[in-house]
Amino acid sequence: MNIVVCIKQVPKSDNIQLDEQTGKIKRDGVEAVLNHCDEYAIEEAVRLKEKLPAKVIAVTMGPPSAQSILREAISRGADEGFLLSDKAFGGADVLATAYTLSQGIKTICSANIIICGKESSDGETSQVAPALAHFLNVACVPFVNKIDSIDSSAIKLERVFENGYAVIESTLPVLISVTKDINIPRIASLKGKMNAKKAEIKTLDISAINADENRTGLTGSPTRVANMFSAGNAHPVSCEKLTGDAKSMAKSLVEKLSAAGII
Amino acid sequence: MDKKLYKGVLIFAEQKNSNIEKISYELLNIGRQLADKLSADLSAVVLGKNIKNKSQELISRGCDKVYVYDNAVLENFQQDIYTNILSELVEKQKPEIFLIGATYTGCSFAPQLAAKLNTGLTAHVSSLEVDETTKNLKQIRPAFGKTLMVNIITPQHRPQISTVKSNIFKPAVIVENRKGEIIECTANYENILNRAKFVKFVKSEIIETDISDAEIVVAGGRGVGTAKGFELLKEFAALIGAKVGASRPPVDCGLIPHSYQIGQTGKSISPKIYIACAISGQIHHTIGIGNPDIIVAINKDPDCPMMQRATYALQVDMYEIIPAIMMEINKKNVLG
């Protein structure tokens, strides 16, 4: 069985800056790391591999530097890493990203299970996974927080809704996105780190994945950043700084809240 | 693609247990505004079981046309069925704009639908405007980083699809005797593709921390640091009749469950009073806090965005000030 994990390199959180000219994330000089949610996707794939004969293949689309997160995936138990990298992939939105990933995955293997993290910390849209399911023409179960059982042709899982969860039975192949409640990711083992060090990361460009250049990158993206503006204070308020020691601050706050009828 | 063929605004009316969800009425409100600007119709589509009798309320709340699919197989959300029925409807009706709630259901099928229709999707939108000439929808959402909002358009593709955050727009109000058309639709339910089948629903055992309607919210951020800190916040909240929430970092660290999270990927709230403890106030968080009458910020960093935005800014350690505030309140309560 082939389990594909889609992962993403993101700027280290809290340090994300936009280039106001292009509307794109500034990546130069910013430390890039494995997207947090993807750690759970890798862990779940590795857990499945422990249950049934399977190979775990990590795939990412990104610049050459994104090799590092594929190595990290291998250190955490993935068997192989593939980097989809080409200038023609740059500036992709959800649609173009999902298309490109689907072409890559189709080139690499016949996938039985595709696992994505719930969302990326830089885009926060949770939207690539279901779009990818469309291009791969596979069943799709987003927001999975538990896999109940699996065999070679079917999977039973639990997926989150606002007020509870639904039990879903799906045929394979299936694409799932996983929440952070699904597992507790292990840290990389020494053996894993050794594997990662010597692993060969294969890089695939646009022709290797047989992708249509009109459908990748910015060219293949129907959405455009029209402009950006400062969120600022939509409703400016008079900011009053309460001063003094904790006791006097507390006293004056309680007076104010009391005057406003709150306590 | 001939953009001229696409007209009007369509919203996805979400239902649970054969009741229309509040988000659907919120979409009708913004959908009506956009349709009026375009001098076009506002339509809704609803999929469910025994749902037909709920169509009139959609009309009373501003809809011109309701497409109803009423069948037992539609009772619960199923990915393939919902995606396929909706894509067929959209291909036939060709709306200019399609608005979907950014709920778990909406976020599940909207990307697959947009990919199937080969069009753009903008996720978690918090503000919408339409340009009367180009008919381009300005889909505004917070961008990465601290204080930037980004305006996303879909200039060459139709329909323009957005998922819209809950609790951003007020629900459309009922206008008695408002007239509209109810169109009963059907699909080939026996042979419909359904790879990921719904088996059963299990209601959350933990009583949902429903902070979305709370009038007072006490929330903790990264600086809370420990689960014990949230116990302190809960104690404080109980004292003043507030609910507890959190920004994303403590949720990521596992200090408090995701159901408490406020912001872009959590809940939207609209409290009158918001007390932000050790929350720096990144846009991803503040997008979800609405416009409270009073914001109290407690933070050691006087320069963080939350302290700038607050009505009352207290530059102090929350572990020092909250017990002091609780003591003051208790003192006041005793004195009566």
Coordinates of C-alpha atoms in Angstrom, one line a residue:
Chain A
M1 CA 0.0 0.0 0.0
N2 CA 1.2 3.5 -0.8
I3 CA 0.6 6.3 1.7
V4 CA 1.4 9.7 0.4
V5 CA 1.8 12.6 2.9
C6 CA 1.6 16.1 1.5
I7 CA 3.6 18.5 3.5
K8 CA 4.5 22.2 3.3
Q9 CA 7.4 24.4 4.2
V10 CA 6.3 27.5 6.0
P11 CA 7.9 30.6 7.5
K12 CA 8.5 30.0 11.2
S13 CA 5.4 31.3 12.9
D14 CA 5.1 34.9 14.3
N15 CA 7.7 36.0 11.8
I16 CA 5.6 36.1 8.7
Q17 CA 5.9 39.3 6.6
L18 CA 4.3 40.3 3.3
D19 CA 6.0 42.0 0.5
E20 CA 3.6 44.9 0.0
Q21 CA 4.6 45.2 -3.7
T22 CA 3.7 41.6 -4.7
G23 CA 1.4 40.5 -2.0
K24 CA 3.5 37.4 -1.5
I25 CA 5.1 36.1 1.7
K26 CA 8.6 37.3 2.2
R27 CA 10.7 34.2 2.4
D28 CA 14.2 35.6 2.1
G29 CA 16.0 35.5 5.3
V30 CA 13.1 34.0 7.2
E31 CA 13.6 30.7 8.9
A32 CA 11.5 28.0 7.2
V33 CA 10.1 25.0 9.0
L34 CA 7.8 22.1 8.5
N35 CA 4.2 23.2 8.9
H36 CA 3.0 22.2 12.4
C37 CA -0.2 20.4 11.3
D38 CA 1.9 18.3 8.9
E39 CA 3.7 16.6 11.8
Y40 CA 0.4 15.0 12.6
A41 CA -0.1 13.8 9.0
I42 CA 3.3 12.2 9.0
E43 CA 2.8 10.6 12.3
E44 CA -0.6 9.1 11.2
A45 CA 1.0 7.7 8.1
V46 CA 3.8 6.1 10.0
R47 CA 1.2 4.6 12.5
L48 CA -0.7 3.1 9.5
K49 CA 2.6 1.7 8.2
E50 CA 3.1 -0.1 11.5
K51 CA -0.3 -1.8 11.1
L52 CA -0.2 -2.8 7.5
P53 CA 2.5 -3.3 4.8
A54 CA 2.9 0.1 3.4
K55 CA 5.3 2.6 2.1
V56 CA 5.1 6.3 3.3
I57 CA 6.0 8.8 0.7
A58 CA 6.3 12.5 1.6
V59 CA 5.6 15.0 -1.1
T60 CA 6.0 18.8 -1.1
M61 CA 5.8 21.6 -3.7
G62 CA 8.3 24.4 -3.0
P63 CA 11.7 25.9 -3.6
P64 CA 14.9 23.7 -3.5
S65 CA 15.3 24.6 0.2
A66 CA 12.1 22.6 0.9
Q67 CA 14.3 19.5 0.7
S68 CA 14.9 20.0 4.4
I69 CA 11.3 19.3 5.4
L70 CA 11.3 16.1 3.3
R71 CA 14.3 15.0 5.3
E72 CA 12.5 15.8 8.4
A73 CA 9.6 13.7 7.3
I74 CA 12.0 10.8 6.7
S75 CA 13.5 11.3 10.1
R76 CA 10.0 10.9 11.5
G77 CA 9.5 7.6 9.7
A78 CA 8.6 8.3 6.0
D79 CA 10.4 6.1 3.5
E80 CA 10.9 8.5 0.6
G81 CA 10.7 12.2 -0.2
F82 CA 9.8 13.9 -3.4
L83 CA 10.2 17.7 -4.1
L84 CA 8.0 19.3 -6.8
S85 CA 10.1 22.3 -7.8
D86 CA 10.0 24.5 -10.8
K87 CA 9.9 28.3 -11.4
A88 CA 6.5 27.6 -13.1
F89 CA 5.0 26.5 -9.8
G90 CA 5.5 29.9 -8.1
G91 CA 2.6 32.0 -6.9
A92 CA 0.1 29.2 -7.0
D93 CA -3.2 29.6 -5.2
V94 CA -5.4 26.7 -3.9
L95 CA -6.4 25.5 -7.4
A96 CA -3.0 25.6 -9.0
T97 CA -1.3 24.0 -5.9
A98 CA -3.8 21.2 -5.8
Y99 CA -3.4 20.6 -9.6
T100 CA 0.4 20.5 -9.3
L101 CA 0.4 18.2 -6.3
S102 CA -2.0 15.8 -8.1
Q103 CA 0.3 15.6 -11.1
G104 CA 3.2 14.9 -8.9
I105 CA 1.5 12.2 -6.9
K106 CA 0.2 10.5 -10.1
T107 CA 3.8 10.5 -11.4
I108 CA 5.3 9.1 -8.2
C109 CA 3.0 6.2 -7.4
S110 CA -0.5 4.8 -7.3
A111 CA -1.6 6.2 -4.0
N112 CA -4.0 4.3 -1.7
I113 CA -4.2 6.9 1.0
I114 CA -3.2 10.6 0.8
I115 CA -2.9 12.4 4.1
C116 CA -2.7 16.2 4.5
G117 CA -2.5 18.3 7.7
K118 CA -5.6 20.2 8.5
E119 CA -4.2 23.6 7.5
S120 CA -1.0 25.5 6.9
S121 CA 0.2 28.0 9.4
D122 CA 0.9 30.7 6.7
G123 CA -2.2 30.4 4.6
E124 CA -4.6 29.0 7.2
T125 CA -7.2 28.1 4.6
S126 CA -7.6 24.3 5.0
Q127 CA -8.6 24.3 1.3
V128 CA -5.9 22.4 -0.6
A129 CA -6.9 18.9 0.6
P130 CA -10.4 18.7 -0.9
A131 CA -9.3 20.4 -4.1
L132 CA -6.5 17.8 -4.4
A133 CA -9.1 15.0 -3.9
H134 CA -10.9 16.4 -6.9
F135 CA -7.8 16.2 -9.2
L136 CA -6.9 12.8 -8.0
N137 CA -10.5 11.6 -8.3
V138 CA -10.5 9.9 -4.9
A139 CA -12.9 9.9 -1.9
C140 CA -12.3 12.8 0.4
V141 CA -12.7 13.0 4.2
P142 CA -11.5 16.3 5.7
F143 CA -10.9 17.1 9.4
V144 CA -10.3 13.5 10.5
N145 CA -9.5 13.1 14.2
K146 CA -9.4 9.3 14.4
I147 CA -8.9 6.3 12.2
D148 CA -11.0 3.5 13.6
S149 CA -10.0 0.7 11.3
I150 CA -8.5 0.1 7.9
D151 CA -7.9 -2.8 5.5
S152 CA -6.8 -3.1 1.9
S153 CA -10.0 -1.7 0.4
A154 CA -11.9 0.3 3.1
I155 CA -11.3 2.7 6.0
K156 CA -13.5 3.7 8.9
L157 CA -12.8 7.1 10.5
E158 CA -14.2 9.9 12.6
R159 CA -14.3 13.5 11.3
V160 CA -15.0 16.7 13.2
F161 CA -18.1 19.0 13.0
E162 CA -18.9 22.0 15.2
N163 CA -20.9 20.0 17.7
G164 CA -19.4 16.5 17.6
Y165 CA -18.1 14.0 15.1
A166 CA -19.4 11.8 12.3
V167 CA -18.3 8.2 11.7
I168 CA -17.5 7.8 8.0
E169 CA -16.8 4.6 6.0
S170 CA -14.9 5.2 2.8
T171 CA -13.5 3.1 0.0
L172 CA -9.9 3.4 -0.9
P173 CA -8.2 5.3 -2.4
V174 CA -9.0 8.1 -0.1
L175 CA -7.7 11.5 0.8
I176 CA -7.9 12.7 4.4
S177 CA -6.9 15.8 6.2
V178 CA -6.1 15.3 9.9
T179 CA -6.6 17.5 12.9
K180 CA -4.2 17.9 15.8
D181 CA -6.3 15.7 18.0
I182 CA -5.5 12.6 15.9
N183 CA -2.2 11.7 17.6
I184 CA 0.8 13.0 19.4
P185 CA 3.7 13.1 16.9
R186 CA 6.9 11.3 18.0
I187 CA 10.2 13.0 17.8
A188 CA 12.6 11.7 15.3
S189 CA 14.6 8.7 16.3
L190 CA 18.4 8.5 15.9
K191 CA 17.9 5.8 13.2
G192 CA 15.4 8.1 11.5
K193 CA 17.9 11.0 11.6
M194 CA 20.5 8.7 10.0
N195 CA 18.1 7.7 7.3
A196 CA 17.2 11.3 6.6
K197 CA 20.8 12.2 6.3
K198 CA 21.6 9.7 3.6
A199 CA 18.2 9.7 1.9
E200 CA 18.1 10.8 -1.7
I201 CA 15.4 13.4 -2.3
K202 CA 14.1 13.3 -5.8
T203 CA 13.2 16.6 -7.4
L204 CA 10.6 16.7 -10.1
D205 CA 10.1 19.6 -12.4
I206 CA 7.1 20.6 -14.6
S207 CA 8.0 18.2 -17.4
A208 CA 8.7 15.3 -15.0
I209 CA 5.2 15.5 -13.7
N210 CA 3.7 16.2 -17.1
A211 CA 1.9 19.3 -15.9
D212 CA 0.2 21.9 -18.1
E213 CA 2.0 25.2 -17.5
N214 CA -1.2 27.1 -18.0
R215 CA -2.5 25.4 -14.9
T216 CA 0.4 25.8 -12.5
G217 CA 1.8 28.7 -10.5
L218 CA 0.4 32.2 -10.8
T219 CA -0.7 31.6 -14.4
G220 CA -2.9 28.7 -13.3
S221 CA -4.4 30.6 -10.3
P222 CA -7.9 32.1 -10.7
T223 CA -7.5 34.2 -7.6
R224 CA -5.4 37.4 -7.4
V225 CA -4.3 39.6 -4.6
A226 CA -5.9 42.9 -5.7
N227 CA -4.5 45.0 -2.9
M228 CA -3.6 45.0 0.8
F229 CA -4.2 47.5 3.5
S230 CA -3.5 47.9 7.1
A231 CA -6.2 46.4 9.3
G232 CA -5.5 49.2 11.8
N233 CA -8.3 50.0 14.1
A234 CA -11.6 49.7 12.4
H235 CA -13.1 51.4 15.4
P236 CA -10.6 53.6 17.1
V237 CA -11.0 53.6 20.8
S238 CA -9.5 55.8 23.4
C239 CA -6.9 53.7 25.0
E240 CA -6.4 54.4 28.7
K241 CA -3.4 53.1 30.4
L242 CA -4.0 52.1 34.0
T243 CA -1.0 52.6 36.1
G244 CA 0.3 52.0 39.6
D245 CA 1.0 48.7 41.3
A246 CA -1.1 45.6 40.7
K247 CA -3.4 46.4 43.6
S248 CA -4.2 49.9 42.5
M249 CA -4.6 48.8 38.9
A250 CA -7.0 46.2 40.0
K251 CA -8.9 48.6 42.1
S252 CA -9.3 51.2 39.3
L253 CA -10.3 48.5 36.7
V254 CA -13.0 47.1 39.0
E255 CA -14.3 50.7 39.5
K256 CA -14.5 51.2 35.8
L257 CA -16.1 47.9 35.1
S258 CA -18.5 48.5 37.9
A259 CA -19.4 51.9 36.6
A260 CA -20.1 50.3 33.2
G261 CA -22.5 47.9 35.0
I262 CA -20.5 44.8 34.4
I263 CA -19.7 43.8 37.9
Chain B
M1 CA -15.3 31.2 -20.2
D2 CA -18.0 33.7 -21.0
K3 CA -18.5 35.7 -17.8
K4 CA -21.6 37.4 -19.2
L5 CA -23.5 34.1 -18.8
Y6 CA -23.1 34.3 -15.0
K7 CA -25.7 36.3 -13.1
G8 CA -26.9 36.7 -9.5
V9 CA -25.9 35.6 -6.1
L10 CA -26.3 32.1 -4.7
I11 CA -25.9 31.1 -1.1
F12 CA -25.6 27.6 0.4
A13 CA -28.2 27.3 3.1
E14 CA -26.7 24.8 5.6
Q15 CA -29.0 22.6 7.6
K16 CA -28.5 20.3 10.6
N17 CA -31.3 18.0 11.8
S18 CA -33.6 19.5 9.2
N19 CA -33.2 23.0 10.7
I20 CA -31.6 25.9 8.8
E21 CA -28.4 27.0 10.5
K22 CA -27.8 30.6 11.6
I23 CA -24.9 31.0 9.2
S24 CA -27.4 30.6 6.3
Y25 CA -29.3 33.7 7.4
E26 CA -26.0 35.6 7.8
L27 CA -25.2 34.7 4.2
L28 CA -28.6 35.9 3.1
N29 CA -27.9 39.3 4.7
I30 CA -24.6 39.9 2.8
G31 CA -25.9 38.1 -0.2
R32 CA -28.9 40.4 -0.5
Q33 CA -26.7 43.5 -0.3
L34 CA -24.4 42.2 -3.1
A35 CA -27.4 41.1 -5.2
D36 CA -29.0 44.6 -4.9
K37 CA -25.8 46.2 -5.9
L38 CA -25.7 44.0 -9.0
S39 CA -29.5 44.5 -9.5
A40 CA -29.7 40.7 -9.6
D41 CA -31.5 37.9 -7.9
L42 CA -30.5 36.3 -4.6
S43 CA -31.0 32.5 -4.6
A44 CA -30.4 29.9 -2.0
V45 CA -29.8 26.1 -2.3
V46 CA -30.7 23.8 0.5
L47 CA -30.0 20.0 0.7
G48 CA -31.7 18.0 3.4
K49 CA -34.4 15.6 4.5
N50 CA -37.8 17.1 5.2
I51 CA -36.4 20.5 4.5
K52 CA -38.8 21.8 1.9
N53 CA -41.0 23.4 4.5
K54 CA -38.1 25.6 5.6
S55 CA -37.8 27.2 2.2
Q56 CA -40.4 29.9 2.9
E57 CA -38.3 31.3 5.8
L58 CA -35.3 31.7 3.4
I59 CA -37.6 33.8 1.2
S60 CA -38.9 35.8 4.1
R61 CA -35.3 36.6 4.9
G62 CA -34.5 38.1 1.5
C63 CA -34.2 35.2 -1.0
D64 CA -35.8 35.4 -4.4
K65 CA -35.4 31.8 -5.4
V66 CA -34.8 28.7 -3.3
Y67 CA -33.6 25.5 -4.9
V68 CA -34.6 22.6 -2.7
Y69 CA -33.2 19.1 -2.8
D70 CA -35.3 17.1 -0.3
N71 CA -34.3 13.4 0.1
A72 CA -33.4 11.0 2.9
V73 CA -29.9 10.6 1.5
L74 CA -29.2 14.3 2.0
E75 CA -30.0 14.3 5.7
N76 CA -26.4 14.3 6.7
F77 CA -23.4 15.9 4.9
Q78 CA -21.7 13.5 2.6
Q79 CA -18.8 14.8 0.6
D80 CA -19.4 13.3 -2.9
I81 CA -23.1 13.7 -2.9
Y82 CA -23.1 17.4 -1.8
T83 CA -20.2 18.3 -4.2
N84 CA -21.8 16.6 -7.2
I85 CA -25.3 18.0 -6.7
L86 CA -24.0 21.5 -6.1
S87 CA -21.7 21.5 -9.0
E88 CA -24.5 20.4 -11.3
L89 CA -26.8 23.2 -10.0
V90 CA -24.1 25.8 -10.4
E91 CA -23.3 24.7 -13.9
K92 CA -26.9 25.0 -14.8
Q93 CA -27.8 28.2 -12.9
K94 CA -24.5 30.0 -13.4
P95 CA -24.4 32.4 -10.5
E96 CA -21.9 35.3 -10.6
I97 CA -21.2 34.7 -6.9
F98 CA -21.6 31.7 -4.6
L99 CA -21.3 32.2 -0.9
I100 CA -20.8 29.3 1.5
G101 CA -20.4 29.4 5.3
A102 CA -16.9 28.7 6.5
T103 CA -18.2 25.9 8.7
Y104 CA -16.8 22.4 8.9
T105 CA -19.3 21.4 6.2
G106 CA -18.6 24.4 4.0
C107 CA -14.9 24.1 4.2
S108 CA -15.2 20.4 3.4
F109 CA -16.9 20.7 0.0
A110 CA -16.2 24.2 -1.2
P111 CA -12.6 23.5 -2.4
Q112 CA -13.6 20.3 -4.1
L113 CA -16.5 22.1 -5.8
A114 CA -14.4 25.1 -6.9
A115 CA -11.8 22.7 -8.3
K116 CA -14.5 20.7 -10.2
L117 CA -15.9 24.0 -11.6
N118 CA -12.3 25.2 -12.4
T119 CA -12.8 28.5 -10.6
G120 CA -11.3 30.4 -7.7
L121 CA -12.1 30.1 -4.0
T122 CA -11.3 32.5 -1.2
A123 CA -11.5 31.0 2.2
H124 CA -12.6 32.5 5.6
V125 CA -13.7 35.8 4.2
S126 CA -14.6 38.5 6.7
S127 CA -15.8 41.3 4.4
L128 CA -17.3 41.4 0.9
E129 CA -18.0 44.1 -1.6
V130 CA -18.8 44.0 -5.3
D131 CA -17.6 46.3 -8.1
E132 CA -20.7 47.2 -10.1
T133 CA -18.8 47.5 -13.4
T134 CA -16.5 44.5 -13.4
K135 CA -18.8 42.5 -11.1
N136 CA -15.6 41.4 -9.4
L137 CA -16.1 40.5 -5.8
K138 CA -13.7 42.0 -3.3
Q139 CA -13.1 39.2 -0.9
I140 CA -11.3 40.5 2.2
R141 CA -9.6 38.3 4.6
P142 CA -6.7 38.8 7.0
A143 CA -3.3 38.2 5.5
F144 CA -0.3 36.7 7.2
G145 CA 1.5 38.9 9.6
K146 CA 0.3 41.5 12.0
T147 CA -2.0 44.1 10.7
L148 CA -2.6 43.5 7.0
M149 CA -5.9 42.7 5.3
V150 CA -5.8 41.3 1.8
N151 CA -8.3 41.9 -0.9
I152 CA -8.6 38.9 -3.2
I153 CA -10.4 38.9 -6.5
T154 CA -11.2 36.3 -9.1
P155 CA -11.1 38.4 -12.3
Q156 CA -11.4 35.9 -15.1
H157 CA -13.4 33.0 -13.6
R158 CA -17.0 32.4 -12.6
P159 CA -18.6 31.8 -10.3
Q160 CA -16.6 33.6 -7.6
I161 CA -16.8 31.4 -4.6
S162 CA -16.1 32.5 -1.0
T163 CA -16.4 30.7 2.3
V164 CA -17.6 33.3 4.8
K165 CA -16.8 33.3 8.6
S166 CA -19.7 32.9 11.0
N167 CA -20.8 35.7 13.3
I168 CA -19.4 38.4 11.0
F169 CA -22.7 39.5 9.4
K170 CA -26.0 39.8 11.3
P171 CA -28.7 37.3 10.3
A172 CA -31.1 38.7 7.7
V173 CA -34.4 39.6 9.3
I174 CA -37.8 38.2 8.5
V175 CA -40.0 40.3 6.3
E176 CA -43.6 39.1 6.5
N177 CA -45.4 38.3 3.3
R178 CA -42.2 38.5 1.2
K179 CA -42.7 36.5 -2.0
G180 CA -40.3 34.3 -3.9
E181 CA -40.1 31.1 -5.9
I182 CA -39.5 27.6 -4.5
I183 CA -38.0 25.3 -7.0
E184 CA -38.0 21.6 -6.2
C185 CA -35.0 19.9 -7.6
T186 CA -34.0 16.3 -7.8
A187 CA -31.0 14.2 -8.5
N188 CA -30.4 10.6 -9.5
Y189 CA -30.2 9.5 -5.8
E190 CA -30.1 5.8 -6.4
N191 CA -27.0 5.8 -8.6
I192 CA -25.2 8.8 -7.0
L193 CA -21.5 8.5 -6.3
N194 CA -20.9 8.2 -2.6
R195 CA -17.4 6.9 -1.7
A196 CA -17.2 8.3 1.8
K197 CA -20.4 7.3 3.5
F198 CA -21.9 8.8 6.6
V199 CA -22.5 6.1 9.3
K200 CA -23.6 8.0 12.4
F201 CA -23.2 11.2 14.2
V202 CA -21.9 11.4 17.8
K203 CA -22.6 14.6 19.7
S204 CA -19.7 16.0 21.6
E205 CA -19.7 14.7 25.2
I206 CA -17.9 17.7 26.4
I207 CA -20.5 20.4 26.7
E208 CA -19.5 22.7 23.9
T209 CA -17.9 25.8 25.3
D210 CA -20.2 28.1 23.4
I211 CA -18.4 31.4 23.5
S212 CA -19.9 32.7 20.3
D213 CA -22.8 34.3 22.0
A214 CA -21.2 35.2 25.3
E215 CA -21.5 38.9 26.4
I216 CA -18.2 38.8 28.4
V217 CA -15.2 36.8 27.3
V218 CA -12.0 36.3 29.2
A219 CA -9.3 35.0 26.8
G220 CA -5.8 33.8 27.3
G221 CA -2.8 33.8 24.9
R222 CA 0.7 32.6 24.6
G223 CA 1.8 34.3 27.8
V224 CA -0.6 32.2 29.9
G225 CA 2.1 29.5 29.6
T226 CA 0.4 26.7 31.6
A227 CA -2.9 24.8 31.8
K228 CA -3.0 26.0 35.4
G229 CA -3.1 29.6 34.1
F230 CA -6.3 28.7 32.2
E231 CA -7.8 27.4 35.5
L232 CA -7.1 30.8 37.0
L233 CA -8.8 32.4 34.0
K234 CA -11.8 30.1 34.4
E235 CA -12.1 31.0 38.0
F236 CA -12.0 34.7 37.1
A237 CA -14.5 34.2 34.4
A238 CA -16.9 32.4 36.7
L239 CA -16.7 35.3 39.1
I240 CA -17.8 37.9 36.6
G241 CA -20.2 35.7 34.6
A242 CA -17.9 35.4 31.6
K243 CA -16.9 32.6 29.2
V244 CA -13.3 31.6 28.6
G245 CA -11.6 31.7 25.2
A246 CA -8.0 31.5 23.9
S247 CA -5.9 32.6 21.0
R248 CA -4.1 30.1 18.9
P249 CA -0.7 29.6 20.6
P250 CA -2.0 28.0 23.8
V251 CA -4.3 25.8 21.7
D252 CA -1.3 24.7 19.6
C253 CA 0.6 23.9 22.8
G254 CA -2.3 21.7 24.1
L255 CA -3.0 24.0 27.1
I256 CA -6.7 24.2 26.1
P257 CA -8.9 22.5 23.6
H258 CA -9.4 23.9 20.1
S259 CA -13.1 24.5 20.9
Y260 CA -12.0 27.5 22.9
Q261 CA -10.0 29.1 20.1
I262 CA -11.0 32.5 18.9
G263 CA -9.9 33.9 15.6
Q264 CA -9.3 33.0 12.0
T265 CA -9.3 29.3 12.4
G266 CA -11.3 29.3 15.6
K267 CA -14.6 30.8 16.6
S268 CA -15.8 34.3 16.0
I269 CA -17.3 36.0 19.0
S270 CA -19.2 39.2 19.5
P271 CA -18.9 40.1 23.2
K272 CA -19.6 43.5 24.8
I273 CA -16.6 43.1 27.0
Y274 CA -13.4 41.4 26.0
I275 CA -10.6 40.8 28.5
A276 CA -7.4 39.7 26.7
C277 CA -4.9 38.2 29.1
A278 CA -1.4 37.8 27.7
I279 CA -2.6 38.0 24.1
S280 CA -0.5 40.0 21.8
G281 CA -3.4 40.7 19.4
Q282 CA -2.3 39.4 16.0
I283 CA -4.8 40.0 13.3
H284 CA -5.5 36.3 13.0
H285 CA -6.9 36.5 16.5
T286 CA -8.5 39.9 16.5
I287 CA -10.5 39.2 13.4
G288 CA -12.6 36.9 15.5
I289 CA -13.3 39.2 18.5
G290 CA -15.9 41.4 16.8
N291 CA -16.2 45.0 18.1
P292 CA -16.5 44.9 21.9
D293 CA -17.6 48.0 23.7
I294 CA -14.8 47.6 26.1
I295 CA -11.5 45.8 25.6
V296 CA -9.3 45.2 28.6
A297 CA -5.8 44.1 27.8
I298 CA -3.5 42.6 30.3
N299 CA 0.0 42.2 29.0
K300 CA 3.6 42.7 30.0
D301 CA 4.5 44.1 26.6
P302 CA 3.1 47.7 26.4
D303 CA 3.7 47.8 22.6
C304 CA 1.8 44.8 21.4
P305 CA -1.2 45.4 19.2
M306 CA -3.8 44.3 21.8
M307 CA -2.5 46.9 24.3
Q308 CA -2.7 49.6 21.6
R309 CA -6.3 48.7 20.8
A310 CA -7.5 48.2 24.3
T311 CA -10.0 50.5 26.1
Y312 CA -8.0 49.8 29.3
A313 CA -4.4 48.7 29.0
L314 CA -2.8 47.1 32.1
Q315 CA 0.9 46.6 31.7
V316 CA 1.4 43.8 34.3
D317 CA 1.8 40.1 34.7
M318 CA -1.6 38.4 34.5
Y319 CA -0.6 36.1 37.4
E320 CA -0.2 39.1 39.6
I321 CA -3.2 41.2 38.4
I322 CA -6.0 38.6 38.1
P323 CA -5.9 37.5 41.7
A324 CA -5.8 41.2 42.7
I325 CA -8.8 41.9 40.5
M326 CA -10.7 38.9 42.0
M327 CA -9.9 40.1 45.5
E328 CA -11.2 43.6 44.6
I329 CA -14.4 42.1 43.2
N330 CA -14.9 39.8 46.2
K331 CA -14.3 42.8 48.5
K332 CA -16.9 44.8 46.6
N333 CA -19.4 41.9 46.7
V334 CA -19.0 41.5 50.5
L335 CA -19.5 45.2 51.0
G336 CA -22.5 44.9 48.7

